[in-house]
Each structure stands twice: as structure tokens, then as C-alpha cells.
mmCIF file of C-alpha atoms and ligand atoms in Angstrom:
data_model
loop_
_atom_site.group_PDB
_atom_site.id
_atom_site.type_symbol
_atom_site.label_atom_id
_atom_site.label_comp_id
_atom_site.label_asym_id
_atom_site.label_seq_id
_atom_site.Cartn_x
_atom_site.Cartn_y
_atom_site.Cartn_z
ATOM 1 C CA MET N 924 -48.991 12.165 62.976
ATOM 2 C CA SER N 925 -52.530 12.026 61.700
ATOM 3 C CA THR N 926 -53.560 8.378 60.579
ATOM 4 C CA GLY N 927 -57.149 9.041 59.751
ATOM 5 C CA SER N 928 -59.593 6.213 59.543
ATOM 6 C CA PHE N 929 -59.201 2.644 58.524
ATOM 7 C CA GLU N 930 -62.951 2.103 58.553
ATOM 8 C CA GLY N 931 -63.831 -0.933 56.215
ATOM 9 C CA LYS N 932 -60.078 -1.794 55.770
ATOM 10 C CA ALA N 933 -58.914 -5.433 56.064
ATOM 11 C CA VAL N 934 -55.599 -5.378 57.835
ATOM 12 C CA LEU N 935 -53.157 -8.261 58.726
ATOM 13 C CA VAL N 936 -50.884 -7.911 61.673
ATOM 14 C CA THR N 937 -48.089 -10.578 62.207
ATOM 15 C CA GLY N 938 -46.420 -10.899 65.614
ATOM 16 C CA GLY N 939 -49.572 -9.415 66.837
ATOM 17 C CA GLY N 940 -49.631 -11.212 70.182
ATOM 18 C CA SER N 941 -47.077 -8.890 71.742
ATOM 19 C CA GLY N 942 -45.270 -5.766 71.940
ATOM 20 C CA ILE N 943 -45.337 -3.502 68.652
ATOM 21 C CA GLY N 944 -47.670 -5.861 66.866
ATOM 22 C CA GLN N 945 -50.139 -5.890 69.717
ATOM 23 C CA ALA N 946 -49.947 -2.076 69.887
ATOM 24 C CA ALA N 947 -50.407 -1.747 66.146
ATOM 25 C CA ALA N 948 -53.288 -4.280 65.948
ATOM 26 C CA ARG N 949 -55.290 -2.254 68.846
ATOM 27 C CA GLN N 950 -54.610 0.992 66.956
ATOM 28 C CA PHE N 951 -55.869 -0.272 63.760
ATOM 29 C CA ALA N 952 -58.992 -1.748 65.267
ATOM 30 C CA ALA N 953 -59.382 1.620 67.137
ATOM 31 C CA ALA N 954 -59.299 3.416 63.820
ATOM 32 C CA GLY N 955 -62.001 1.181 62.449
ATOM 33 C CA ALA N 956 -60.265 -1.653 60.687
ATOM 34 C CA ASP N 957 -60.948 -5.220 60.728
ATOM 35 C CA VAL N 958 -57.851 -6.877 61.907
ATOM 36 C CA LEU N 959 -56.412 -10.378 61.603
ATOM 37 C CA VAL N 960 -53.933 -10.751 64.413
ATOM 38 C CA ALA N 961 -51.340 -13.665 63.500
ATOM 39 C CA ASP N 962 -48.803 -15.071 65.962
ATOM 40 C CA VAL N 963 -47.002 -18.367 66.568
ATOM 41 C CA ASP N 964 -47.948 -17.769 70.216
ATOM 42 C CA ASP N 965 -51.691 -18.397 69.901
ATOM 43 C CA ALA N 966 -52.366 -17.390 73.422
ATOM 44 C CA GLY N 967 -50.924 -14.006 72.748
ATOM 45 C CA ALA N 968 -52.857 -13.544 69.522
ATOM 46 C CA ARG N 969 -56.100 -14.547 71.372
ATOM 47 C CA SER N 970 -55.495 -12.007 74.062
ATOM 48 C CA THR N 971 -54.885 -9.248 71.627
ATOM 49 C CA VAL N 972 -58.100 -10.070 69.902
ATOM 50 C CA GLU N 973 -59.966 -10.241 73.254
ATOM 51 C CA SER N 974 -58.690 -6.672 74.144
ATOM 52 C CA ILE N 975 -59.722 -5.379 70.815
ATOM 53 C CA ARG N 976 -63.293 -6.886 70.907
ATOM 54 C CA SER N 977 -63.788 -5.684 74.530
ATOM 55 C CA ALA N 978 -63.055 -2.102 73.345
ATOM 56 C CA GLY N 979 -65.678 -2.701 70.425
ATOM 57 C CA GLY N 980 -63.250 -3.330 67.695
ATOM 58 C CA SER N 981 -63.319 -5.961 65.017
ATOM 59 C CA ALA N 982 -60.630 -8.676 64.906
ATOM 60 C CA ASP N 983 -59.891 -12.295 64.684
ATOM 61 C CA HIS N 984 -56.741 -14.544 65.358
ATOM 62 C CA GLN N 985 -54.782 -16.793 63.470
ATOM 63 C CA CYS N 986 -51.897 -19.239 64.757
ATOM 64 C CA ALA N 987 -49.346 -19.040 62.149
ATOM 65 C CA ASP N 988 -45.462 -19.395 61.826
ATOM 66 C CA VAL N 989 -44.519 -16.840 59.333
ATOM 67 C CA SER N 990 -41.445 -18.613 58.544
ATOM 68 C CA ASP N 991 -43.367 -21.523 56.960
ATOM 69 C CA GLU N 992 -44.327 -21.220 53.356
ATOM 70 C CA ALA N 993 -47.813 -23.025 53.547
ATOM 71 C CA GLN N 994 -48.755 -21.355 56.766
ATOM 72 C CA VAL N 995 -48.025 -17.959 55.186
ATOM 73 C CA GLU N 996 -50.157 -18.641 52.125
ATOM 74 C CA ALA N 997 -52.997 -20.019 54.383
ATOM 75 C CA LEU N 998 -52.722 -17.032 56.605
ATOM 76 C CA VAL N 999 -53.140 -14.299 53.666
ATOM 77 C CA ALA N 1000 -55.979 -16.524 52.284
ATOM 78 C CA ARG N 1001 -57.768 -16.495 55.769
ATOM 79 C CA ALA N 1002 -57.350 -12.656 55.972
ATOM 80 C CA VAL N 1003 -59.026 -12.366 52.488
ATOM 81 C CA ASP N 1004 -61.703 -14.822 53.327
ATOM 82 C CA ARG N 1005 -62.434 -13.493 56.909
ATOM 83 C CA PHE N 1006 -62.641 -9.885 55.985
ATOM 84 C CA GLY N 1007 -63.358 -9.836 52.201
ATOM 85 C CA GLY N 1008 -59.939 -8.522 51.186
ATOM 86 C CA LEU N 1009 -56.589 -7.409 52.316
ATOM 87 C CA ASP N 1010 -55.785 -3.552 52.422
ATOM 88 C CA CYS N 1011 -52.950 -3.271 54.725
ATOM 89 C CA ALA N 1012 -50.271 -5.679 56.032
ATOM 90 C CA PHE N 1013 -47.854 -5.067 58.802
ATOM 91 C CA ASN N 1014 -45.140 -7.754 58.568
ATOM 92 C CA ASN N 1015 -43.808 -7.367 62.181
ATOM 93 C CA ALA N 1016 -43.200 -11.024 63.713
ATOM 94 C CA GLY N 1017 -39.600 -11.460 64.597
ATOM 95 C CA VAL N 1018 -37.050 -12.637 67.185
ATOM 96 C CA SER N 1019 -33.835 -11.543 68.733
ATOM 97 C CA ALA N 1020 -30.868 -13.260 70.094
ATOM 98 C CA PRO N 1021 -28.276 -13.211 72.599
ATOM 99 C CA ARG N 1022 -25.120 -11.025 71.537
ATOM 100 C CA THR N 1023 -22.695 -13.252 69.962
ATOM 101 C CA PRO N 1024 -19.580 -12.124 68.036
ATOM 102 C CA LEU N 1025 -19.415 -13.505 64.379
ATOM 103 C CA ALA N 1026 -16.476 -15.822 65.262
ATOM 104 C CA GLU N 1027 -18.531 -17.698 67.775
ATOM 105 C CA MET N 1028 -21.836 -17.627 65.906
ATOM 106 C CA SER N 1029 -23.307 -21.138 65.138
ATOM 107 C CA VAL N 1030 -24.874 -21.940 61.719
ATOM 108 C CA SER N 1031 -28.142 -22.901 63.388
ATOM 109 C CA GLU N 1032 -28.497 -19.376 65.126
ATOM 110 C CA TRP N 1033 -27.701 -17.895 61.847
ATOM 111 C CA ASP N 1034 -30.373 -19.698 60.043
ATOM 112 C CA ARG N 1035 -32.991 -19.289 62.842
ATOM 113 C CA LEU N 1036 -32.616 -15.359 62.757
ATOM 114 C CA ILE N 1037 -32.511 -15.054 58.870
ATOM 115 C CA ARG N 1038 -35.486 -17.642 58.549
ATOM 116 C CA VAL N 1039 -37.716 -15.949 61.066
ATOM 117 C CA ASN N 1040 -36.988 -12.295 60.646
ATOM 118 C CA LEU N 1041 -36.078 -12.139 56.723
ATOM 119 C CA THR N 1042 -37.535 -15.268 54.863
ATOM 120 C CA SER N 1043 -40.668 -14.444 56.750
ATOM 121 C CA VAL N 1044 -41.021 -11.006 55.143
ATOM 122 C CA PHE N 1045 -40.309 -12.327 51.757
ATOM 123 C CA LEU N 1046 -43.041 -15.120 52.274
ATOM 124 C CA CYS N 1047 -45.420 -12.697 53.493
ATOM 125 C CA MET N 1048 -44.864 -9.935 51.148
ATOM 126 C CA ARG N 1049 -45.002 -12.492 48.075
ATOM 127 C CA ALA N 1050 -48.466 -13.585 49.113
ATOM 128 C CA GLU N 1051 -49.718 -9.863 49.962
ATOM 129 C CA LEU N 1052 -48.322 -8.449 46.829
ATOM 130 C CA ARG N 1053 -50.052 -11.003 44.718
ATOM 131 C CA HIS N 1054 -53.344 -10.404 46.423
ATOM 132 C CA MET N 1055 -52.966 -6.638 46.644
ATOM 133 C CA THR N 1056 -51.861 -6.122 42.832
ATOM 134 C CA ALA N 1057 -54.700 -8.143 41.602
ATOM 135 C CA HIS N 1058 -57.405 -6.452 43.730
ATOM 136 C CA GLY N 1059 -56.750 -2.376 43.553
ATOM 137 C CA GLY N 1060 -53.612 -1.914 45.825
ATOM 138 C CA GLY N 1061 -52.769 -1.690 49.454
ATOM 139 C CA ALA N 1062 -49.927 -0.709 51.720
ATOM 140 C CA ILE N 1063 -47.396 -2.991 53.350
ATOM 141 C CA VAL N 1064 -45.241 -2.065 56.241
ATOM 142 C CA ASN N 1065 -42.505 -4.363 57.492
ATOM 143 C CA THR N 1066 -40.592 -4.134 60.720
ATOM 144 C CA ALA N 1067 -36.845 -3.671 60.412
ATOM 145 C CA SER N 1068 -34.786 -2.133 62.996
ATOM 146 C CA THR N 1069 -32.116 0.603 63.669
ATOM 147 C CA ALA N 1070 -29.928 -2.490 63.627
ATOM 148 C CA GLY N 1071 -30.906 -2.770 60.026
ATOM 149 C CA LEU N 1072 -29.139 0.445 59.270
ATOM 150 C CA ARG N 1073 -26.434 0.928 61.815
ATOM 151 C CA PRO N 1074 -25.803 -2.179 63.623
ATOM 152 C CA PRO N 1075 -24.085 -2.311 67.115
ATOM 153 C CA PRO N 1076 -21.454 -5.197 67.467
ATOM 154 C CA GLY N 1077 -22.629 -8.714 68.384
ATOM 155 C CA VAL N 1078 -25.798 -8.700 66.515
ATOM 156 C CA GLY N 1079 -24.500 -9.984 63.283
ATOM 157 C CA ALA N 1080 -27.429 -12.315 62.277
ATOM 158 C CA TYR N 1081 -30.201 -10.036 63.572
ATOM 159 C CA ALA N 1082 -28.482 -7.145 61.727
ATOM 160 C CA ALA N 1083 -28.102 -9.056 58.588
ATOM 161 C CA SER N 1084 -31.811 -10.173 58.623
ATOM 162 C CA LYS N 1085 -32.943 -6.554 59.260
ATOM 163 C CA HIS N 1086 -30.663 -5.069 56.502
ATOM 164 C CA GLY N 1087 -32.221 -7.791 54.335
ATOM 165 C CA VAL N 1088 -35.793 -6.492 55.364
ATOM 166 C CA VAL N 1089 -34.789 -3.047 54.366
ATOM 167 C CA GLY N 1090 -33.376 -4.277 50.956
ATOM 168 C CA LEU N 1091 -36.547 -6.372 50.300
ATOM 169 C CA THR N 1092 -38.695 -3.450 51.134
ATOM 170 C CA LYS N 1093 -36.905 -1.107 48.800
ATOM 171 C CA THR N 1094 -36.930 -3.638 46.001
ATOM 172 C CA ALA N 1095 -40.702 -4.204 46.556
ATOM 173 C CA ALA N 1096 -41.386 -0.446 46.430
ATOM 174 C CA GLY N 1097 -39.279 -0.002 43.179
ATOM 175 C CA GLU N 1098 -41.208 -2.818 41.542
ATOM 176 C CA HIS N 1099 -44.396 -1.203 42.277
ATOM 177 C CA ALA N 1100 -43.392 2.535 41.826
ATOM 178 C CA GLY N 1101 -46.292 4.752 40.848
ATOM 179 C CA GLY N 1102 -48.642 1.888 41.424
ATOM 180 C CA PRO N 1103 -51.537 1.089 43.801
ATOM 181 C CA VAL N 1104 -49.245 -0.691 46.229
ATOM 182 C CA ARG N 1105 -46.945 1.070 48.642
ATOM 183 C CA VAL N 1106 -44.153 -0.797 50.662
ATOM 184 C CA ASN N 1107 -42.214 0.760 53.625
ATOM 185 C CA ALA N 1108 -40.327 -0.350 56.703
ATOM 186 C CA ILE N 1109 -40.172 1.067 60.222
ATOM 187 C CA CYS N 1110 -36.655 0.788 61.877
ATOM 188 C CA PRO N 1111 -37.506 0.902 65.679
ATOM 189 C CA GLY N 1112 -34.596 1.494 68.051
ATOM 190 C CA GLY N 1113 -35.000 0.563 71.705
ATOM 191 C CA THR N 1114 -38.684 -0.137 72.222
ATOM 192 C CA ASP N 1115 -40.021 -1.024 75.783
ATOM 193 C CA THR N 1116 -41.207 -4.525 74.772
ATOM 194 C CA PRO N 1117 -40.981 -8.216 76.041
ATOM 195 C CA LEU N 1118 -38.301 -8.682 73.277
ATOM 196 C CA LEU N 1119 -35.965 -6.064 74.576
ATOM 197 C CA ARG N 1120 -36.999 -6.656 78.260
ATOM 198 C CA ALA N 1121 -35.689 -10.233 77.782
ATOM 199 C CA SER N 1122 -32.452 -9.186 76.096
ATOM 200 C CA ILE N 1123 -31.849 -6.967 79.103
ATOM 201 C CA GLY N 1124 -32.640 -9.684 81.577
ATOM 202 C CA ARG N 1125 -30.212 -12.049 80.145
ATOM 203 C CA ASP N 1126 -27.377 -9.499 79.130
ATOM 204 C CA ALA N 1127 -25.937 -6.980 81.606
ATOM 205 C CA ASP N 1128 -24.202 -5.227 78.848
ATOM 206 C CA VAL N 1129 -27.429 -4.717 76.940
ATOM 207 C CA GLY N 1130 -28.991 -3.516 80.440
ATOM 208 C CA ALA N 1131 -26.209 -0.916 80.730
ATOM 209 C CA ARG N 1132 -26.628 0.313 77.119
ATOM 210 C CA TRP N 1133 -30.383 0.816 77.503
ATOM 211 C CA ALA N 1134 -30.158 2.419 80.909
ATOM 212 C CA SER N 1135 -28.573 5.546 79.352
ATOM 213 C CA ARG N 1136 -30.493 5.587 76.007
ATOM 214 C CA PRO N 1137 -34.066 6.727 74.882
ATOM 215 C CA MET N 1138 -36.547 4.105 74.388
ATOM 216 C CA SER N 1139 -39.882 4.571 72.746
ATOM 217 C CA THR N 1140 -43.041 2.801 73.777
ATOM 218 C CA ALA N 1141 -44.755 0.218 71.571
ATOM 219 C CA ASP N 1142 -47.403 2.525 70.909
ATOM 220 C CA ASP N 1143 -45.078 5.277 69.464
ATOM 221 C CA VAL N 1144 -43.696 2.662 66.999
ATOM 222 C CA ALA N 1145 -47.143 1.348 66.011
ATOM 223 C CA ALA N 1146 -48.330 4.823 65.493
ATOM 224 C CA ALA N 1147 -45.557 5.190 62.588
ATOM 225 C CA ALA N 1148 -46.568 2.021 61.161
ATOM 226 C CA LEU N 1149 -50.111 3.138 60.893
ATOM 227 C CA TRP N 1150 -49.187 6.408 59.414
ATOM 228 C CA LEU N 1151 -47.132 4.641 56.812
ATOM 229 C CA CYS N 1152 -50.296 2.473 55.996
ATOM 230 C CA SER N 1153 -52.795 5.647 55.859
ATOM 231 C CA ASP N 1154 -53.686 7.589 53.045
ATOM 232 C CA ALA N 1155 -51.648 10.740 54.693
ATOM 233 C CA ALA N 1156 -48.623 8.884 53.423
ATOM 234 C CA ARG N 1157 -49.972 8.049 49.938
ATOM 235 C CA SER N 1158 -46.716 9.413 48.335
ATOM 236 C CA VAL N 1159 -44.549 7.561 50.535
ATOM 237 C CA SER N 1160 -43.033 4.389 49.402
ATOM 238 C CA GLY N 1161 -39.501 2.666 49.936
ATOM 239 C CA VAL N 1162 -38.438 4.455 52.967
ATOM 240 C CA ALA N 1163 -37.053 2.965 56.312
ATOM 241 C CA LEU N 1164 -38.584 5.138 58.780
ATOM 242 C CA VAL N 1165 -36.338 5.461 61.990
ATOM 243 C CA VAL N 1166 -38.442 5.538 65.073
ATOM 244 C CA ASP N 1167 -35.798 5.974 67.965
ATOM 245 C CA ARG N 1168 -36.155 9.320 69.339
ATOM 246 C CA GLY N 1169 -32.771 10.237 67.919
ATOM 247 C CA ALA N 1170 -30.887 7.465 69.717
ATOM 248 C CA MET N 1171 -29.251 6.553 66.387
ATOM 249 C CA PHE N 1172 -27.181 9.771 66.464
ATOM 250 C CA ALA N 1173 -26.624 10.111 70.074
HETATM 251 P P1 ADP P 1078 -41.304 -6.592 69.390
HETATM 252 O O1 ADP P 1078 -40.248 -5.836 70.245
HETATM 253 O O2 ADP P 1078 -40.820 -6.663 67.950
HETATM 254 O O3 ADP P 1078 -42.669 -6.051 69.556
HETATM 255 P P2 ADP P 1078 -41.989 -8.918 70.896
HETATM 256 O O4 ADP P 1078 -41.130 -10.223 71.203
HETATM 257 O O5 ADP P 1078 -42.792 -8.386 71.926
HETATM 258 O O6 ADP P 1078 -41.169 -8.138 70.114
HETATM 259 O O7 ADP P 1078 -43.019 -9.433 69.507
HETATM 260 C C1 ADP P 1078 -42.795 -10.391 68.482
HETATM 261 C C2 ADP P 1078 -43.844 -11.172 68.312
HETATM 262 O O8 ADP P 1078 -43.385 -11.981 67.241
HETATM 263 C C3 ADP P 1078 -44.065 -12.050 69.407
HETATM 264 O O9 ADP P 1078 -45.711 -12.181 69.589
HETATM 265 C C4 ADP P 1078 -43.718 -13.582 68.802
HETATM 266 O O10 ADP P 1078 -44.517 -14.566 69.310
HETATM 267 C C5 ADP P 1078 -43.845 -13.302 67.253
HETATM 268 N N1 ADP P 1078 -43.181 -14.251 66.514
HETATM 269 C C6 ADP P 1078 -41.886 -14.708 66.725
HETATM 270 N N2 ADP P 1078 -41.650 -15.476 65.726
HETATM 271 C C7 ADP P 1078 -42.621 -15.964 65.030
HETATM 272 C C8 ADP P 1078 -43.011 -16.664 64.025
HETATM 273 N N3 ADP P 1078 -42.105 -17.533 63.480
HETATM 274 N N4 ADP P 1078 -44.214 -16.713 63.508
HETATM 275 C C9 ADP P 1078 -45.142 -15.808 63.814
HETATM 276 N N5 ADP P 1078 -44.855 -14.900 65.046
HETATM 277 C C10 ADP P 1078 -43.707 -14.981 65.582
#
């Protein structure tokens, strides 16, 4: 995949303090972008920014909870203010949960997953689309999951939230079809990040499942997100790009 240069582009990465978001923030910066790294974990966001700056890149951090409307509005305004615009947004912040059959799932667990994984993407896209449509266009990539296409048992709230991300992505792509804003999703399978490591650590079944299945690295998944944001993908909008080394069909 060739992603070319992001020189002079302002990029927002949410969940940039860890895992896929951190890898993407570093790759965008290495390709010349000015990157605003947002995360509810401020220490994580700061460490991503430090690593980018020490490699000679341009980045700043913002502590933000992407499930909060006012904080999301302020976040997009900060990106525009800090770097003079917003060309690309990678809406990637998210959480997982222990496996729970639907019959045993609490409403609070359901609400948490939907709010952090799905409502957040609606809030981020709404603010980003308003800016991008008024200022010449842009590219948005949302992090869904293979569980947003073909869920395993026990991840009902997570799967519903990620199916929702795929649906929102396609809706936005259709609303902007033929226009200067493109909207896509990536659907990572097993990715070797703190999120999956935590699931493996607390659930032996998850550990057994991933012992025999291919995993991607955070850099592999980030590279797909960069490609979707790049001019090389200028005709691509509304896709849910699976990045799982074929595991969905294995
Ligand atoms: P992944 O496998 O998706 O990369 P990680 O757990 O490594 O998983 O990264 C997800 C990132 O999203 C973490 O840095 C986490 O702090 C961040 N995050 C989780 N919830 C929120 C939230 N409500 N607002 C902003 N960032 C969040």
C-alpha cells in the first residue's frame, strides 16, 4: 500500500495514546502530517506526542472523552485552531468488554459500550463533517472491527456498537457521495494491542482462541487507515476494510 505524503495536512487521531491509534499517529506524523493526538488517557497521548517529536514530527495532545458531546466539539475546534484546519480524522478510540452472554448482560455494560464505541463516532463525525464540508473536504476513517461484520458469541454489546460504526460510516459516505469528503471504516481482527492483551489476560477462552489465529500488528492496521485517508484511495468511500490476515474466513 502506498500512502504518499501527508505534508501540510492536519490530522486528528482519537485513542491515540495506545495501540492502533498510537501507531497511526506516528505513521501520519512520519508522513509529514501535523497530528492532534486525543485520548481520555492523557499520559498515553502525551507519550505518543513525545515519541513523534523526538522523531522530528509535528504533534500535540488533547485529553478528551470522545463520548462527551462538549468535549468532542472542543476537540475538533482545537485541531482546527492548532493546525489551521482538519484534513483527516481517524476516529479510533474504543473499549472492549469481558465476554458476556446476552442473557446475563447488564444495561450499564450495554450503555457503556454503545456510548464509548458508537455514540462517540457519531459525535466525532458530526463535528468533523461540519468542518470538512465547509472547508474543501477531507477523509474520515472510523475503527470498527471484524466483530462489526461477523461477531463471535459473547460480545453482543461490542458487536452491536461496531455494526453501528459500519452503518454510520456507510450512511455518511452515501450522504457525501461524489463530494469532497470520504468516509471509510477499518475492521481489524485480532490485533496485538493492550486492548486484546487485556482480554487474553482475563479470559482463558479468549487466550485459547487467539493462540491459534493470526494476529496483525497495530502498525499493519494503522497502515490501512493511512491508505484510506490518502489520495491513493480518492475513489474509495463507504467501505468497511477488513484487516485480519484472512482470519474471518479461517
Ligand atoms: P486498540 O486495540 O483499539 O488499539 P487500545 O486499548 O490499545 O485498543 O487503544 C484504545 C485507546 O482508546 C486507548 O488509548 C484508550 O485510552 C482510548 N479510549 C478509550 N475510551 C476513550 C474515550 N471515552 N475517549 C477517548 N479515548 C478513549
